Amino acid sequence: MEKTLICIRCPIGCTLTYKDGIITGNKCKRGIEYGLEEVTNPKRIITSTVKTTNKEMPRLSVKTNISIPKGLMFKIMKEINKVIVSSSKEIGDVIISNILNTGANLIATQNLSY
Amino acid sequence: MYDFVVIGSGIVGSFAAWELSKYQLKVALLEKESDLANGQTIANSGIIHSGHDPKEDTLKARLCVRGNELYRKYQEELSIPLRKTGAFVVAHDEDDLETLNSLKKRAHYNGVKEAFILSKEEALQEEPNLRDDLVGVLSLPTTMVTFPWEVCFNLLENASANGLEVFLNNEVINIKKVDNYYLIKTNETEFKTKGIINAAGVFSDEVAKMIETDLPFHIIPKRGEYFVLDHSVDGYLKRVLYPLPSKKSKGVLLTPQTHGNILVGPNAEVISDKTDVSTTQEGLNFVKNEAMKQAKNIPFDANIRTFAGVRASSNYEDFYLKESLSNPKVYHLGGVDSPGLTAAPAIAEYLIKMIAGKYPLIKKTNYQKFIKKSKPFKELTTKEKSELINRKPLHGNIICKCEMVTEQEIIASINSPVGSDTIKGIKKRTRAGAGVCQGGYCESLVLKIIAREKHKKMTEINYYEKGTPILKKETKE
Amino acid sequence: MKKDLVVIGGGAAGMMAAISASNVDVLLVERDNKLGGILNICVHNGFGLQYFKEELTGPEFASRLESELKETNVEVMLETSVIEIKKNGERFLVVITSKEGLKEVDAKAVILTSGSYERTAGGIALVGKRLNGIHTAGSAQRYLNSDGYLVGKDVFILGSGDIGLIMARRMTLEGAKVHGVAEIMPAPNGLTRNIVQCLDDFNIPLYLSHTVTNVVGDKNVEKVVISEVDINFNPIKGTEKEFNVDTLLLSVGLIPEINLLDDFKMALNKTKSASVNQNYQTSIEGLFVAGNALHIHDLVDYVVLEAKKASQCALAFLREADKKEREERKIISGTNIGYTVPNLVDYNNLEDSFEVYFRTAKKAERAKIVIKQDDKVIKEVKKRYVQPAEMNKVILKAEELIKNREITILMEVL
């Protein structure tokens, strides 16, 4: 399999080529790391909001604390959409633990006080 | 059974309904759109002309000059915003100086009190942003600028307090003569009335066709496009600048507005679809290029909006203001394009004269004067603002930062008898969202206030017409 | 009420300006019911890498500054608007309003950190009817992230700046379909990371060298038409592409929000904000501007550093000790330079060195930034990978400069 992609680790944005498990086109080591992962097991941090019962703040911003497999994005959004927060939260509080068994927690990135 | 039904809530219909509300008559006003004053009245330059332009001995000339007088007369009584700008008609060619002179003569003939020629130097002293290649100007100090739909709101608020019934979302689809009255069918309901005032603007010929076999005029819709420059450019021009149509160009106007903005435009394009208020690349480019022939350093980078309006020009060439020949008590106010805004109070006066000439009109004894509007919060002194906030704390909550509109003002315009529950309706009434950020900051705040005041869901608040919700869907349902 | 310093706007710049000046009597005024400004609605990552050495979301970044602010004696007024700044002899009267009433705050110095607003449909003279369904990307962002509503279900986006790209992802994740993004320039405007993670990840097509040439519908947006443009950005006939959408989002740039300066009738800089010297001071003594209200930044980290510097300059102004009458000269944007901030240098109140932020007018892999005075080359700085979308800076030392002469900054492509 051959694939072309742009490295996003620094502003240069090297055009990388992945072929038979090897990355070429990189100007530094980080390009190889990025390229390999992005082709074989792309991951993303999900940032979103969850619903709350708070009239002043009907949404609370959240993120996954580590990146999760890109292919699970929409499934994870489904889980996120099921949440209804009804108590005070601080930045870092776990909203969903080990979401879809990825090992990632969904944590609050905003403070909410009732 | 109504005595009169007025069709159209533009400036002509509003003045007509207002005049009628002074008499012992049962009057209804039908407006096909979801808000008042939505046709030509919302899309023009706002100029109260002096009367230099209409041909001698026409109704346009006579009623323009009379209208100019009446706006001054009613200014205080109806809280009419008037900016007494004056105007220059600018000549760029030596050949045009003669035209300028004939316009001056015409102005005097039509009854314009002040009209005089100024030299290039004098003109540039007064208006330094004029182009240096001008040769002379005709100065028309009696020219003014108003804020047309605000005038309509005040007129209809006063008329409503005196019994006028206003029906929005009622488009007239059929008019039938039945014995000694008329049956008007709209998309919503029916109205029985003894008399009809057709003030339907671009649709006045279509309304006339519903009841006349011989149509005395037909509308030639002309679209005009504009740029709106933010009020931070206030001071760039003192006066309205009229072009002098010459061999070189038709020309466009530059018009300082009552709120400090400057309008640049319009062009004039005959179109087939009367409702097509789109702006076009060609139209806007034309306006820009023509404007640059009039003035220099036009601050186009302060442009905050473009819009277009469709004028009710007609083949009749003058205002068509007549009682129907075959249908008594049906009055057509047709072909009212420029100077329609200026002439509107005089058209209403003329209408009353027409009616009173044949039918008895008895003044109301318990007529209620208009409850004068206080100045907008923005225009008060610091002391007045402070006192007002102490009396009504929600004036301390500034919702629209660009135009300094308070929460109290927005609440008042939602709940007023000629109020609105739409984003654009509130913008028309309070200026919230009319500034440089065009509602980028305040729209969500206005939406929440409307939802709260009207006990509606956020997804039920419309941008303007029925069926234009701003918010399509709540997430995570 | 009397204060040494009033800071107008409690976003990133305002909070840092207040924190940095907290040893004098400071009032921070914010119109919203919380501090943070637009950071509060930027739920995505990418903030703080430079300043906190950590990748944070917008709200987290705001919260860090808020915690720092809480430790100081700065007086904070929320849900309070500034409606006017009046000059009062050598001081200012800052007129503020809230439900509690109107106050005129007597201040010696003012820092304006009021942020920016988005360029609108009118600002780009978008043609067509003014239908329901045309929004700026930021206002759609607020409805979505703060209130929890989608402004549309089928979306087209004009502008490949970061806000537009971020919204492409957000709307998609929350259930809308984004049909495409059009960008009038031949290259995308936003970070490559966002092209990958906001467009490529969701197969959203990017149409470069395209712009919206018509918006069609009865009362609501029903169709958006885009066309390819030539090198003069004029639409090419016959290249029209149509998209059946109910929403057009505009991500066509930010403009400094400086309407409080209107009454001072200042000449504006190329950044559409007030001209300032290296002390972030405007032509009005004691009136400073920083953050997006001065020029639009790419990274909030630099906003914070700039606000810190401006605040220190305000403190120096308040100290008055060594204040000398100004001797200002222009800093001119020469060839290939879009703008510089500052665009004036005050030689009489000059520290050892100062930073000049700039944006180049075009892209270059290898470039030389040349600083000239009186046609003499004062300094050259080599830079790699410069582009208009990325703010840059040079440091000028007082000892290198010819006193009281204009400075020109230009870029040569190597």
mmCIF file with all atom_site columns, C-alpha atoms in Angstrom, chain C residues 203-275:
data_model
loop_
_atom_site.group_PDB
_atom_site.id
_atom_site.type_symbol
_atom_site.label_atom_id
_atom_site.label_alt_id
_atom_site.label_comp_id
_atom_site.label_asym_id
_atom_site.label_entity_id
_atom_site.label_seq_id
_atom_site.pdbx_PDB_ins_code
_atom_site.Cartn_x
_atom_site.Cartn_y
_atom_site.Cartn_z
_atom_site.occupancy
_atom_site.B_iso_or_equiv
_atom_site.pdbx_formal_charge
_atom_site.auth_seq_id
_atom_site.auth_comp_id
_atom_site.auth_asym_id
_atom_site.auth_atom_id
_atom_site.pdbx_PDB_model_num
ATOM 1  C CA . ASN C 1 203 ? -14.014 13.776 3.452   1.00 0.00 ? 203 ASN C CA 1
ATOM 2  C CA . ILE C 1 204 ? -15.142 17.384 3.241   1.00 0.00 ? 204 ILE C CA 1
ATOM 3  C CA . PRO C 1 205 ? -13.939 18.801 -0.095  1.00 0.00 ? 205 PRO C CA 1
ATOM 4  C CA . LEU C 1 206 ? -11.867 21.981 -0.151  1.00 0.00 ? 206 LEU C CA 1
ATOM 5  C CA . TYR C 1 207 ? -12.290 24.150 -3.257  1.00 0.00 ? 207 TYR C CA 1
ATOM 6  C CA . LEU C 1 208 ? -9.255  26.408 -3.554  1.00 0.00 ? 208 LEU C CA 1
ATOM 7  C CA . SER C 1 209 ? -9.392  29.501 -5.786  1.00 0.00 ? 209 SER C CA 1
ATOM 8  C CA . HIS C 1 210 ? -13.150 29.454 -5.448  1.00 0.00 ? 210 HIS C CA 1
ATOM 9  C CA . THR C 1 211 ? -15.615 31.869 -3.948  1.00 0.00 ? 211 THR C CA 1
ATOM 10 C CA . VAL C 1 212 ? -19.367 32.068 -3.388  1.00 0.00 ? 212 VAL C CA 1
ATOM 11 C CA . THR C 1 213 ? -20.996 33.870 -6.315  1.00 0.00 ? 213 THR C CA 1
ATOM 12 C CA . ASN C 1 214 ? -24.646 33.424 -5.419  1.00 0.00 ? 214 ASN C CA 1
ATOM 13 C CA . VAL C 1 215 ? -26.930 32.395 -2.591  1.00 0.00 ? 215 VAL C CA 1
ATOM 14 C CA . VAL C 1 216 ? -30.339 31.215 -3.719  1.00 0.00 ? 216 VAL C CA 1
ATOM 15 C CA . GLY C 1 217 ? -33.612 30.633 -1.954  1.00 0.00 ? 217 GLY C CA 1
ATOM 16 C CA . ASP C 1 218 ? -37.027 32.025 -1.219  1.00 0.00 ? 218 ASP C CA 1
ATOM 17 C CA . LYS C 1 219 ? -36.735 33.038 2.424   1.00 0.00 ? 219 LYS C CA 1
ATOM 18 C CA . ASN C 1 220 ? -34.165 30.520 3.590   1.00 0.00 ? 220 ASN C CA 1
ATOM 19 C CA . VAL C 1 221 ? -30.885 29.545 1.997   1.00 0.00 ? 221 VAL C CA 1
ATOM 20 C CA . GLU C 1 222 ? -31.606 26.688 -0.413  1.00 0.00 ? 222 GLU C CA 1
ATOM 21 C CA . LYS C 1 223 ? -28.574 26.695 -2.632  1.00 0.00 ? 223 LYS C CA 1
ATOM 22 C CA . VAL C 1 224 ? -25.059 28.080 -2.575  1.00 0.00 ? 224 VAL C CA 1
ATOM 23 C CA . VAL C 1 225 ? -23.236 28.611 -5.873  1.00 0.00 ? 225 VAL C CA 1
ATOM 24 C CA . ILE C 1 226 ? -19.451 28.804 -6.026  1.00 0.00 ? 226 ILE C CA 1
ATOM 25 C CA . SER C 1 227 ? -17.194 29.681 -8.957  1.00 0.00 ? 227 SER C CA 1
ATOM 26 C CA . GLU C 1 228 ? -13.529 29.401 -9.661  1.00 0.00 ? 228 GLU C CA 1
ATOM 27 C CA . VAL C 1 229 ? -11.667 32.710 -9.697  1.00 0.00 ? 229 VAL C CA 1
ATOM 28 C CA . ASP C 1 230 ? -8.816  34.002 -11.854 1.00 0.00 ? 230 ASP C CA 1
ATOM 29 C CA . ILE C 1 231 ? -5.600  35.627 -10.584 1.00 0.00 ? 231 ILE C CA 1
ATOM 30 C CA . ASN C 1 232 ? -7.510  38.864 -10.055 1.00 0.00 ? 232 ASN C CA 1
ATOM 31 C CA . PHE C 1 233 ? -10.100 37.029 -7.977  1.00 0.00 ? 233 PHE C CA 1
ATOM 32 C CA . ASN C 1 234 ? -12.780 37.555 -10.619 1.00 0.00 ? 234 ASN C CA 1
ATOM 33 C CA . PRO C 1 235 ? -15.229 34.665 -11.064 1.00 0.00 ? 235 PRO C CA 1
ATOM 34 C CA . ILE C 1 236 ? -14.664 32.579 -14.193 1.00 0.00 ? 236 ILE C CA 1
ATOM 35 C CA . LYS C 1 237 ? -17.896 32.025 -16.093 1.00 0.00 ? 237 LYS C CA 1
ATOM 36 C CA . GLY C 1 238 ? -18.796 28.422 -16.625 1.00 0.00 ? 238 GLY C CA 1
ATOM 37 C CA . THR C 1 239 ? -17.078 27.101 -13.515 1.00 0.00 ? 239 THR C CA 1
ATOM 38 C CA . GLU C 1 240 ? -20.161 27.292 -11.286 1.00 0.00 ? 240 GLU C CA 1
ATOM 39 C CA . LYS C 1 241 ? -20.789 24.497 -8.816  1.00 0.00 ? 241 LYS C CA 1
ATOM 40 C CA . GLU C 1 242 ? -24.038 24.275 -6.848  1.00 0.00 ? 242 GLU C CA 1
ATOM 41 C CA . PHE C 1 243 ? -24.667 22.875 -3.401  1.00 0.00 ? 243 PHE C CA 1
ATOM 42 C CA . ASN C 1 244 ? -28.112 22.242 -1.931  1.00 0.00 ? 244 ASN C CA 1
ATOM 43 C CA . VAL C 1 245 ? -27.622 23.491 1.603   1.00 0.00 ? 245 VAL C CA 1
ATOM 44 C CA . ASP C 1 246 ? -29.641 25.384 4.190   1.00 0.00 ? 246 ASP C CA 1
ATOM 45 C CA . THR C 1 247 ? -26.689 27.200 5.690   1.00 0.00 ? 247 THR C CA 1
ATOM 46 C CA . LEU C 1 248 ? -23.740 29.291 4.537   1.00 0.00 ? 248 LEU C CA 1
ATOM 47 C CA . LEU C 1 249 ? -21.067 29.898 7.162   1.00 0.00 ? 249 LEU C CA 1
ATOM 48 C CA . LEU C 1 250 ? -18.669 32.770 6.585   1.00 0.00 ? 250 LEU C CA 1
ATOM 49 C CA . SER C 1 251 ? -15.119 32.443 7.876   1.00 0.00 ? 251 SER C CA 1
ATOM 50 C CA . VAL C 1 252 ? -13.686 35.460 6.084   1.00 0.00 ? 252 VAL C CA 1
ATOM 51 C CA . GLY C 1 253 ? -11.567 37.135 8.688   1.00 0.00 ? 253 GLY C CA 1
ATOM 52 C CA . LEU C 1 254 ? -11.623 39.019 11.983  1.00 0.00 ? 254 LEU C CA 1
ATOM 53 C CA . ILE C 1 255 ? -11.543 42.779 12.468  1.00 0.00 ? 255 ILE C CA 1
ATOM 54 C CA . PRO C 1 256 ? -10.366 44.598 15.610  1.00 0.00 ? 256 PRO C CA 1
ATOM 55 C CA . GLU C 1 257 ? -13.292 45.878 17.664  1.00 0.00 ? 257 GLU C CA 1
ATOM 56 C CA . ILE C 1 258 ? -12.405 49.478 18.355  1.00 0.00 ? 258 ILE C CA 1
ATOM 57 C CA . ASN C 1 259 ? -15.685 51.371 18.193  1.00 0.00 ? 259 ASN C CA 1
ATOM 58 C CA . LEU C 1 260 ? -14.852 52.892 21.603  1.00 0.00 ? 260 LEU C CA 1
ATOM 59 C CA . LEU C 1 261 ? -12.064 54.769 19.804  1.00 0.00 ? 261 LEU C CA 1
ATOM 60 C CA . ASP C 1 262 ? -14.437 56.242 17.166  1.00 0.00 ? 262 ASP C CA 1
ATOM 61 C CA . ASP C 1 263 ? -14.823 59.538 19.005  1.00 0.00 ? 263 ASP C CA 1
ATOM 62 C CA . PHE C 1 264 ? -11.059 60.070 19.083  1.00 0.00 ? 264 PHE C CA 1
ATOM 63 C CA . LYS C 1 265 ? -11.045 59.986 15.260  1.00 0.00 ? 265 LYS C CA 1
ATOM 64 C CA . MET C 1 266 ? -7.630  58.335 15.205  1.00 0.00 ? 266 MET C CA 1
ATOM 65 C CA . ALA C 1 267 ? -5.901  57.461 11.970  1.00 0.00 ? 267 ALA C CA 1
ATOM 66 C CA . LEU C 1 268 ? -6.084  53.708 11.594  1.00 0.00 ? 268 LEU C CA 1
ATOM 67 C CA . ASN C 1 269 ? -3.246  51.288 10.934  1.00 0.00 ? 269 ASN C CA 1
ATOM 68 C CA . LYS C 1 270 ? -3.190  48.692 8.175   1.00 0.00 ? 270 LYS C CA 1
ATOM 69 C CA . THR C 1 271 ? -4.555  46.310 10.795  1.00 0.00 ? 271 THR C CA 1
ATOM 70 C CA . LYS C 1 272 ? -7.742  48.408 10.980  1.00 0.00 ? 272 LYS C CA 1
ATOM 71 C CA . SER C 1 273 ? -6.895  49.354 14.530  1.00 0.00 ? 273 SER C CA 1
ATOM 72 C CA . ALA C 1 274 ? -5.236  52.331 16.153  1.00 0.00 ? 274 ALA C CA 1
ATOM 73 C CA . SER C 1 275 ? -1.646  53.191 15.306  1.00 0.00 ? 275 SER C CA 1
#
